[in-house]
Tab-separated table of C-alpha atoms and ligand atoms in Angstrom:
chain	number	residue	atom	x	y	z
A	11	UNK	CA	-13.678	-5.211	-12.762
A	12	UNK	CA	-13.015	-8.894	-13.044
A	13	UNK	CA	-10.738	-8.911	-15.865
A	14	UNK	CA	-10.669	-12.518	-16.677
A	15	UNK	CA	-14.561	-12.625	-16.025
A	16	UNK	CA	-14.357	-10.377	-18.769
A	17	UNK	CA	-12.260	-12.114	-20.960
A	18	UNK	CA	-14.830	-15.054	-20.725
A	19	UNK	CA	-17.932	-12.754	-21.365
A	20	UNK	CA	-16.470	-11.552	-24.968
A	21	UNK	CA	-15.417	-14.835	-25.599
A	22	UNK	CA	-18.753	-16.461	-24.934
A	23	UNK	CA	-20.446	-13.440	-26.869
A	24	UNK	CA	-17.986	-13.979	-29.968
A	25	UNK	CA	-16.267	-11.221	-29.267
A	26	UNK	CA	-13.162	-10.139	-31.350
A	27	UNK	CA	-10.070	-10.056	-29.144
A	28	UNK	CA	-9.648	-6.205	-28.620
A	29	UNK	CA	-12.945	-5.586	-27.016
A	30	UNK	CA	-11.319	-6.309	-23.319
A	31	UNK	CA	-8.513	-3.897	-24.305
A	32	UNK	CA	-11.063	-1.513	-25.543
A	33	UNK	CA	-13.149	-1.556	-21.929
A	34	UNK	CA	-10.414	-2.059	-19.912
A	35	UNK	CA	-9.032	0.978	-21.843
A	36	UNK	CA	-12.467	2.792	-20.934
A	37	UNK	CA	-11.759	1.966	-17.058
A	38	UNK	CA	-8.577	2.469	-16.928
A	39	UNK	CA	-9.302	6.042	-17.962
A	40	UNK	CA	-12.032	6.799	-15.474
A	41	UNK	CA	-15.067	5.870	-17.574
A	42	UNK	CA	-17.930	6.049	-14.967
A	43	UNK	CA	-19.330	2.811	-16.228
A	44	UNK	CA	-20.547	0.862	-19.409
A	45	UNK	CA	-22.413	3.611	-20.675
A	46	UNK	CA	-19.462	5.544	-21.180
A	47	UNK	CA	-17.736	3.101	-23.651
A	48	UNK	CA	-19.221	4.731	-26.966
A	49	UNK	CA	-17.518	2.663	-29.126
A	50	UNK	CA	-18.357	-0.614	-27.411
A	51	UNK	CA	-21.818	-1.987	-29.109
A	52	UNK	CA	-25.220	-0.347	-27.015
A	53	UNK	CA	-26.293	-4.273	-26.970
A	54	UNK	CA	-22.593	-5.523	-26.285
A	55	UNK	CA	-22.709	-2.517	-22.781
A	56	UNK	CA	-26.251	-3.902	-21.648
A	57	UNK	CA	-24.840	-7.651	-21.589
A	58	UNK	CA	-21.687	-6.625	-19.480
A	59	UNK	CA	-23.633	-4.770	-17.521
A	60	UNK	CA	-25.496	-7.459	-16.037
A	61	UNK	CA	-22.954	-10.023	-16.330
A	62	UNK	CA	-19.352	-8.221	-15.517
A	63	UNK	CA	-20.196	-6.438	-12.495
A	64	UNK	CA	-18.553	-2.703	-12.953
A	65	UNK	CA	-16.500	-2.961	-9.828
A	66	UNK	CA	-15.699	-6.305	-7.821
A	67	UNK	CA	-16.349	-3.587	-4.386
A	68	UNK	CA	-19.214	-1.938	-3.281
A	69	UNK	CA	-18.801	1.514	-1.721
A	70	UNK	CA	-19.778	1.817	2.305
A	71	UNK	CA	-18.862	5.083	2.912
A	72	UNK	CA	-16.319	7.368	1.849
A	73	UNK	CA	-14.790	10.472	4.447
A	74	UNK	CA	-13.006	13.703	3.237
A	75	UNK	CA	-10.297	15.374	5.250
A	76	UNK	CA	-10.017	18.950	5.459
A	77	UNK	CA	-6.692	18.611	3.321
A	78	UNK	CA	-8.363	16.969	0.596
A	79	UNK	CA	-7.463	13.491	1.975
A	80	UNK	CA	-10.267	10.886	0.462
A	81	UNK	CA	-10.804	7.407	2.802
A	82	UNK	CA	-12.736	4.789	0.905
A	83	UNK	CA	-14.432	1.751	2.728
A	84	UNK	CA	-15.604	-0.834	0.570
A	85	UNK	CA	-16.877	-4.497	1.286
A	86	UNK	CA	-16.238	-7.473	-1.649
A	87	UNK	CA	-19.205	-9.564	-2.960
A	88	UNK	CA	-18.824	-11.952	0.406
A	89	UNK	CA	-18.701	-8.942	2.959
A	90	UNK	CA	-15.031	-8.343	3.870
A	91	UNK	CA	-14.150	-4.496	4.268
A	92	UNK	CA	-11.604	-3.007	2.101
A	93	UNK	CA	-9.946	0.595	2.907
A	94	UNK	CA	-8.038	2.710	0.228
A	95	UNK	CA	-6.687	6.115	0.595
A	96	UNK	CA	-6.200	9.062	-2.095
A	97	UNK	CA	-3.760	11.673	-0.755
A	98	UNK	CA	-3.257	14.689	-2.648
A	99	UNK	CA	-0.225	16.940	-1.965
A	100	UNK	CA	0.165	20.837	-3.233
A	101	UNK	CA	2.988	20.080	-5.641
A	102	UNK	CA	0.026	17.979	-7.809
A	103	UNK	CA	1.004	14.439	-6.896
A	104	UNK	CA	-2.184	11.839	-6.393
A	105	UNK	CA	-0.864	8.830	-4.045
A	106	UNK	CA	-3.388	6.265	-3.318
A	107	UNK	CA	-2.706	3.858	-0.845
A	108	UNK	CA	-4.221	0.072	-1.345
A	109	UNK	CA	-5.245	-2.602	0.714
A	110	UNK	CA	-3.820	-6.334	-0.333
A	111	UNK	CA	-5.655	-8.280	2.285
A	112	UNK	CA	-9.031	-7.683	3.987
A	113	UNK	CA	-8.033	-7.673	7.500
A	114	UNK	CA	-4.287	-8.888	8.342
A	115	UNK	CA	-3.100	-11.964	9.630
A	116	UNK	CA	-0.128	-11.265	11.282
A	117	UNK	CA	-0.546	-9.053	14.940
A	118	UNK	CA	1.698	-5.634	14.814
A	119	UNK	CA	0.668	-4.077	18.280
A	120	UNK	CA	0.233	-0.651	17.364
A	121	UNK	CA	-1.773	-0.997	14.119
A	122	UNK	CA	-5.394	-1.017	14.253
A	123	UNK	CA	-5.605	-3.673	11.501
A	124	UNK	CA	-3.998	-6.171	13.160
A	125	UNK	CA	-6.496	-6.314	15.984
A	126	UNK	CA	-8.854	-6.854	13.472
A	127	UNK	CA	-9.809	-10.636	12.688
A	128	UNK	CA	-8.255	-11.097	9.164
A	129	UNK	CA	-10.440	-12.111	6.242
A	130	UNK	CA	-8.517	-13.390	3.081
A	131	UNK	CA	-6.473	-11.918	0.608
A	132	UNK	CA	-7.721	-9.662	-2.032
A	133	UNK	CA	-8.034	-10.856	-5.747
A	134	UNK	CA	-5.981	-9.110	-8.278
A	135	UNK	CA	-9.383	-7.161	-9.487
A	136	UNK	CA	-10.419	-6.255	-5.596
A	137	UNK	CA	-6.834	-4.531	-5.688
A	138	UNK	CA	-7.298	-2.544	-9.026
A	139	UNK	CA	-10.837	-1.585	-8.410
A	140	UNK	CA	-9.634	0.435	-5.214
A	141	UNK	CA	-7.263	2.368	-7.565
A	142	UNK	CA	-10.207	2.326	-10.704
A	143	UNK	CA	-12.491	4.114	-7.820
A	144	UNK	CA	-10.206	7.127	-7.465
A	145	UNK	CA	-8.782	7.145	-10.889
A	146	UNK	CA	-13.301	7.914	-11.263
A	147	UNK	CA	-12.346	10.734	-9.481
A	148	UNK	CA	-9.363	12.506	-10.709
A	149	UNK	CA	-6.005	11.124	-12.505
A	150	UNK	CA	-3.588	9.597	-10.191
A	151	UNK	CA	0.274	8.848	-10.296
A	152	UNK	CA	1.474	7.523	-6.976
A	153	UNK	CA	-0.104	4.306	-5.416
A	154	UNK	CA	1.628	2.395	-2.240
A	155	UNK	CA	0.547	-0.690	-0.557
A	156	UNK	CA	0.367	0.265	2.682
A	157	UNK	CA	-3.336	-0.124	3.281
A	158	UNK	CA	-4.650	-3.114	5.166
A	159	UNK	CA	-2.820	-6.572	5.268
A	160	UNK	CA	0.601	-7.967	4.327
A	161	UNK	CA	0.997	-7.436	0.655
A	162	UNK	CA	4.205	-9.615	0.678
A	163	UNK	CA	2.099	-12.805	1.534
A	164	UNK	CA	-0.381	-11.920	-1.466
A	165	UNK	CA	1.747	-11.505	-4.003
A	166	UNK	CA	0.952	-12.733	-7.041
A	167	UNK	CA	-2.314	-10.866	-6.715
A	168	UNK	CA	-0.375	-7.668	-5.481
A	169	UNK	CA	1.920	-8.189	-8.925
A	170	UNK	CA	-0.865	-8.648	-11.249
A	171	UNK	CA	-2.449	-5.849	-9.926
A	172	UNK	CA	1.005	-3.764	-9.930
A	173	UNK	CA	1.726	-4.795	-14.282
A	174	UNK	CA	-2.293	-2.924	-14.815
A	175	UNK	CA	-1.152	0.026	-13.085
A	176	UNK	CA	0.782	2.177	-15.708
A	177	UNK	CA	-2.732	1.805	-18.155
A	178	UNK	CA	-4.086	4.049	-15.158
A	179	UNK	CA	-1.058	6.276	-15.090
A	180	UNK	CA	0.963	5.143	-12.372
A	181	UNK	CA	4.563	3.836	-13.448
A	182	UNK	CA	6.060	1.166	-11.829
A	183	UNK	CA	8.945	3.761	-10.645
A	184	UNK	CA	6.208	5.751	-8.645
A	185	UNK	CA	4.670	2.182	-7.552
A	186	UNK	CA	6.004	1.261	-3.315
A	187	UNK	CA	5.359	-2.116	-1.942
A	188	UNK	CA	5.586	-1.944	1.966
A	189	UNK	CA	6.345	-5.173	3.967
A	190	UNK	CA	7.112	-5.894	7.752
A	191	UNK	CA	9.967	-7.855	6.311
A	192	UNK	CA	8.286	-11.014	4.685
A	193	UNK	CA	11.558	-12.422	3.733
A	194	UNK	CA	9.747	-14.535	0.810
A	195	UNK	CA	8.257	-11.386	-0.466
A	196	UNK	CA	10.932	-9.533	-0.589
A	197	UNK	CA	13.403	-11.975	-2.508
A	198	UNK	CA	10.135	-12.948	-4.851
A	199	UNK	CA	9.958	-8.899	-5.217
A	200	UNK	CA	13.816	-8.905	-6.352
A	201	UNK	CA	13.462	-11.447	-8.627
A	202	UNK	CA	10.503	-9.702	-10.919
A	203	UNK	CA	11.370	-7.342	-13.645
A	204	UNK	CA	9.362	-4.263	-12.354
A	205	UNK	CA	11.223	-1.671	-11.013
A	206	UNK	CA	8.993	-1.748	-8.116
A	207	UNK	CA	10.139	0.481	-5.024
A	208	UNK	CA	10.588	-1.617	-1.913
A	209	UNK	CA	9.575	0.290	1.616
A	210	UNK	CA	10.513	-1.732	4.721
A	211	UNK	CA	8.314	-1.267	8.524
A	212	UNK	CA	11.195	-1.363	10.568
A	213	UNK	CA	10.073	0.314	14.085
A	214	UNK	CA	12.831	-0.863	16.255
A	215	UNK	CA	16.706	-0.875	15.596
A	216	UNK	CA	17.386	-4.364	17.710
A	217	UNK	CA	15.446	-7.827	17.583
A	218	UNK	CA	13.986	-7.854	20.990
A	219	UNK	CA	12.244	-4.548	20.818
A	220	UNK	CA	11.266	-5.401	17.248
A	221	UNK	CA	9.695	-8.625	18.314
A	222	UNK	CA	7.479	-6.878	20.941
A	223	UNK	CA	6.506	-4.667	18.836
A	224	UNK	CA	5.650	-6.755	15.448
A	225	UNK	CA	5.654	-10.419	16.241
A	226	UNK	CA	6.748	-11.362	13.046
A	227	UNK	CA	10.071	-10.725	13.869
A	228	UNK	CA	10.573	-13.560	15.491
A	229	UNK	CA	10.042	-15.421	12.421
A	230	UNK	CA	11.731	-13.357	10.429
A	231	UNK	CA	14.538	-11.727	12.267
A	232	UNK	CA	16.575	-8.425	11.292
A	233	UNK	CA	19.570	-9.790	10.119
A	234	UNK	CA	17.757	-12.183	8.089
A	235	UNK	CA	14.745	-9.175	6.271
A	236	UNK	CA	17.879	-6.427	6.087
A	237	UNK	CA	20.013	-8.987	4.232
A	238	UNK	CA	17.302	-9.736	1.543
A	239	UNK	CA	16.836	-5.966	1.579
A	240	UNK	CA	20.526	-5.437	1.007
A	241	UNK	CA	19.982	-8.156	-1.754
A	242	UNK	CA	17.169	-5.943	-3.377
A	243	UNK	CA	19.116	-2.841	-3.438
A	244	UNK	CA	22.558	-5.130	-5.326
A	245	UNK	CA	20.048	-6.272	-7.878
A	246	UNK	CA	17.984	-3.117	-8.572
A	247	UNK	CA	20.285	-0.327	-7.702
A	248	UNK	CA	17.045	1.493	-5.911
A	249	UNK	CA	17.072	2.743	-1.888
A	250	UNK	CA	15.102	0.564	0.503
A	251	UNK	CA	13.078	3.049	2.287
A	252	UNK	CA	12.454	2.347	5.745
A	253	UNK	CA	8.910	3.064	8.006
A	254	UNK	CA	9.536	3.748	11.544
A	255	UNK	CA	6.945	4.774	13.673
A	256	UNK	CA	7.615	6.873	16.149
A	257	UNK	CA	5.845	5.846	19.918
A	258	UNK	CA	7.074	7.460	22.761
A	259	UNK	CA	9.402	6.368	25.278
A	260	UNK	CA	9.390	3.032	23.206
A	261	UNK	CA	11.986	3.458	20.206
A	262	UNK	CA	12.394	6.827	20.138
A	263	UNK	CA	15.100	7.638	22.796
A	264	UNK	CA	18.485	9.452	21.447
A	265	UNK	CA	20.546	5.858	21.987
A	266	UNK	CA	18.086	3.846	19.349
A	267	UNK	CA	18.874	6.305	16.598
A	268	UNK	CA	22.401	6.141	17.174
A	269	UNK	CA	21.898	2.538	17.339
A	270	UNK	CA	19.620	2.493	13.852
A	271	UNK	CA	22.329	4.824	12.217
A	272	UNK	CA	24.783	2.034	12.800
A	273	UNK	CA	22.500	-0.596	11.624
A	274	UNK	CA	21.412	0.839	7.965
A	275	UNK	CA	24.196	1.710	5.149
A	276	UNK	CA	23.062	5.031	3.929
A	277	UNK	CA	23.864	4.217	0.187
A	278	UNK	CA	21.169	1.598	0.568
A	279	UNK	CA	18.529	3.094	3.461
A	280	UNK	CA	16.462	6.117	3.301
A	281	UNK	CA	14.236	6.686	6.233
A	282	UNK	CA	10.718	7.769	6.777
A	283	UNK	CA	9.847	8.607	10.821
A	284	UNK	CA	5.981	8.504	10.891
A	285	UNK	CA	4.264	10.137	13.511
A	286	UNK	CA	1.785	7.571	15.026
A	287	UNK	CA	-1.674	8.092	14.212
A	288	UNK	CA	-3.294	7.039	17.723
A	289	UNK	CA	-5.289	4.168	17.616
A	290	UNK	CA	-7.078	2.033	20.726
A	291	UNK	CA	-3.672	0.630	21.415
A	292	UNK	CA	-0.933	0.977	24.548
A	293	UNK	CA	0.807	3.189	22.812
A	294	UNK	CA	1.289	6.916	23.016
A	295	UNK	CA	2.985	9.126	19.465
A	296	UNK	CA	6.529	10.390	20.261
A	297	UNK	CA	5.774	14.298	20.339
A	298	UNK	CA	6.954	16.966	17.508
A	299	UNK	CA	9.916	17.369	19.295
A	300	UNK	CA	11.219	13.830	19.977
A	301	UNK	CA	10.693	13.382	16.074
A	302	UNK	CA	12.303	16.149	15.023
A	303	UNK	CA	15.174	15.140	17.446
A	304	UNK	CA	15.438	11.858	16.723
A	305	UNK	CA	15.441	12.570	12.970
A	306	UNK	CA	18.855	15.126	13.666
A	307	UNK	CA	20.498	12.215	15.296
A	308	UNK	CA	20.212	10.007	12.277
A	309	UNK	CA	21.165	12.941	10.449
A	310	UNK	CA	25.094	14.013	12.614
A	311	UNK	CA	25.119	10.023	12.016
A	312	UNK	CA	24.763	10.108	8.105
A	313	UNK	CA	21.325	8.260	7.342
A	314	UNK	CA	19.214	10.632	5.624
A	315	UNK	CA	15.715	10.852	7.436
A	316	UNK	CA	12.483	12.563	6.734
A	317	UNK	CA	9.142	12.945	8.992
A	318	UNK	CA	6.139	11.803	6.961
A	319	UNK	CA	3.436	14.488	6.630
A	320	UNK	CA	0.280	13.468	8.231
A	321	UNK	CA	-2.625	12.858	6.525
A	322	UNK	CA	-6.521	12.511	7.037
A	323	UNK	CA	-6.041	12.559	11.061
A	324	UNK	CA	-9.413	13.418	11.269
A	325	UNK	CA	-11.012	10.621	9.252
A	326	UNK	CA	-9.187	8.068	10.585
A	327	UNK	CA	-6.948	7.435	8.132
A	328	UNK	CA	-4.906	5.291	9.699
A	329	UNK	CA	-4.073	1.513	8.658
A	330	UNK	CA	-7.254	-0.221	9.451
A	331	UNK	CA	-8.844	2.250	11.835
A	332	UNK	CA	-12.239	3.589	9.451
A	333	UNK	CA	-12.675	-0.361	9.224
A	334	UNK	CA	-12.253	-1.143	12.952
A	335	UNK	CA	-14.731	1.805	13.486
A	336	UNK	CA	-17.186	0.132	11.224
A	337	UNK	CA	-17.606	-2.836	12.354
A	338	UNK	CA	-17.320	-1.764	15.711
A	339	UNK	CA	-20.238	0.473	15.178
B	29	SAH	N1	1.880	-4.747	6.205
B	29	SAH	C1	2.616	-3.736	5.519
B	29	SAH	C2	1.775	-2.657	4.862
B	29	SAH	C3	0.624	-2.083	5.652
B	29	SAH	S1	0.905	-0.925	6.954
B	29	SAH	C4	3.622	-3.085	6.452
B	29	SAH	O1	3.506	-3.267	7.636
B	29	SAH	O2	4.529	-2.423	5.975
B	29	SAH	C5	1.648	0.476	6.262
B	29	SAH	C6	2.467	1.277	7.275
B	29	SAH	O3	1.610	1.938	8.230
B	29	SAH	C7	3.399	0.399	8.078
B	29	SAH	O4	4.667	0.985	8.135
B	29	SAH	C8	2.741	0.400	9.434
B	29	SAH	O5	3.700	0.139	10.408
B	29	SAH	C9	2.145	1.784	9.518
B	29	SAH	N2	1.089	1.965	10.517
B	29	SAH	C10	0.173	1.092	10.930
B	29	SAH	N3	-0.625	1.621	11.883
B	29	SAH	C11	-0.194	2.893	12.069
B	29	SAH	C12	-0.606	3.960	12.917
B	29	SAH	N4	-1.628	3.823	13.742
B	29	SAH	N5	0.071	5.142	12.844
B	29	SAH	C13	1.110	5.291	11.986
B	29	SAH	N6	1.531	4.323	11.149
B	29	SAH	C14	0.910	3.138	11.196
């Protein structure tokens, strides 16, 4: 829901001023539409209904895994797809994973987004009505942005977005913003009073790897994104947790996690190994093995590691893939 579309709407209508906070209220908590909001006028409901469109995305298609993983593709009014994710995990916890950009511009080789042309950021709305589509569904209290796109070079959107979320029930503490080390981001991230986690896509322990994998390293190199990281963690006193994905025979020999033990302080790092979800790419996953290897080496070395459970392999959950299938399709 366009908020300040909204806003407008009631004003033009003479509104008083808590009718937005009494239908965003209604949203917020999963009201299916207008016709839910019983204490919002019936004649008030039929004029935001045709003027405040529900949801700024339309649903294309939605795929359920067998472990209860939910993908979402929508497209925006002008036709750019939009993929979310709602993971749910047997301890309770609801984690939905947003997209900040429609496509992505920058060209990580692995990820199935960034073959993908990119489209534009998302609006501050596009980015809560992913979450408001879910919260339709159940209650949630997890959300990372890890869908498609950079959310680091949309961020005032991604932060507008990220101050609505506790009204749906997701704290700022169980909020993760995940960048490939957009320095600007990151310091623009420390500088904000949310106590916003910050997750770092690290993939390679030394520049020249890193830059063959994700380009953007050479704009941004390690010393220069682990330094504003180390910033982060001074300021905010929270761990940096870092995404490596694990490809075989690329960074997942014995020697690189020695060599990414010695680059991360383990008061400040916490890492994440992610088995690759395949995609159409060069690459191959690192097998259960390597992973669980790799992850012991960081270990005797003192960096606390953990292997993230995979989710949704067969929907295609992975970054950008449902969308890629689309549109190849
Ligand atoms: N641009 C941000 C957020 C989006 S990607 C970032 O890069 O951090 C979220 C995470 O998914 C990143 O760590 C990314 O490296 C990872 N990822 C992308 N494609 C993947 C794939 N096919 N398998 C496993 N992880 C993938």
């Amino acid at each position: 829901m366009d908020l300040a579309l909204l806003d407008d709407t009631l004003a033009a209508a003479g509104e008083p001023a808590f009718r937005a906070r009494q239908v965003w209220r209604w949203a917020a908590n999963g009201a299916a539409g207008y016709d839910a909001m019983t204490d919002v006028p019936a004649g008030l409901r039929d004029r935001l209904r045709s003027e405040v469109p529900f949801s700024t995305l339309e649903l294309v298609r939605e795929a359920h895994a067998s472990d209860g993983t939910v993908k979402a593709l929508f497209h925006t009014h002008d036709g750019r797809a939009v993929e979310a994710v709602l993971m749910r995990y047997r301890d309770g916890r609801r984690s939905i994973c947003v997209s900040s950009q429609s496509g992505c511009p920058l060209t990580c080789t692995f990820c199935a987004t960034g073959t993908m042309k990119f489209g534009r950021n998302l609006t501050a709305a596009e980015i809560l009505d992913q979450v408001l589509h879910f919260r339709r569904i159940e209650p949630v209290d997890h959300l990372v942005f890890m869908g498609m796109g950079e959310p680091m070079m949309n961020f005032g959107n991604v932060i507008a977005a990220a101050r609505r979320l506790p009204d749906v029930g997701i704290t700022h503490r169980r909020t993760g913003i995940s960048t490939v080390g957009w320095v600007p981001g990151i310091r623009r991230l420390t500088e904000t009073d949310l106590p916003i986690r910050l997750a770092l896509s690290l993939h390679a322990p030394e520049d020249t790897l890193r830059s063959q994998i994700m380009p953007v390293n050479e704009r941004y190199p390690l010393a220069e994104v682990l330094a504003a990281c180390e910033a982060h963690y001074e300021r905010r006193r929270r761990q940096v947790f870092i995404e490596y994905v694990m490809l075989a025979g690329v960074n997942d020999g014995y020697a690189q996690a020695v060599q990414l033990a010695q680059l991360l302080d383990p008061r400040i790092y916490k890492v994440n190994l992610i088995p690759y979800n395949p995609t159409d790419s060069v690459y191959d996953g690192s097998s259960r093995n390597a992973i669980d290897a790799f992850k012991a080496a960081l270990e005797e070395h003192g960096l606390r590691a953990t292997v993230r459970l995979t989710r949704g392999r067969d929907i295609d959950a992975a970054c950008g893939q449902l969308a890629a299938k689309t549109a190849a399709a």
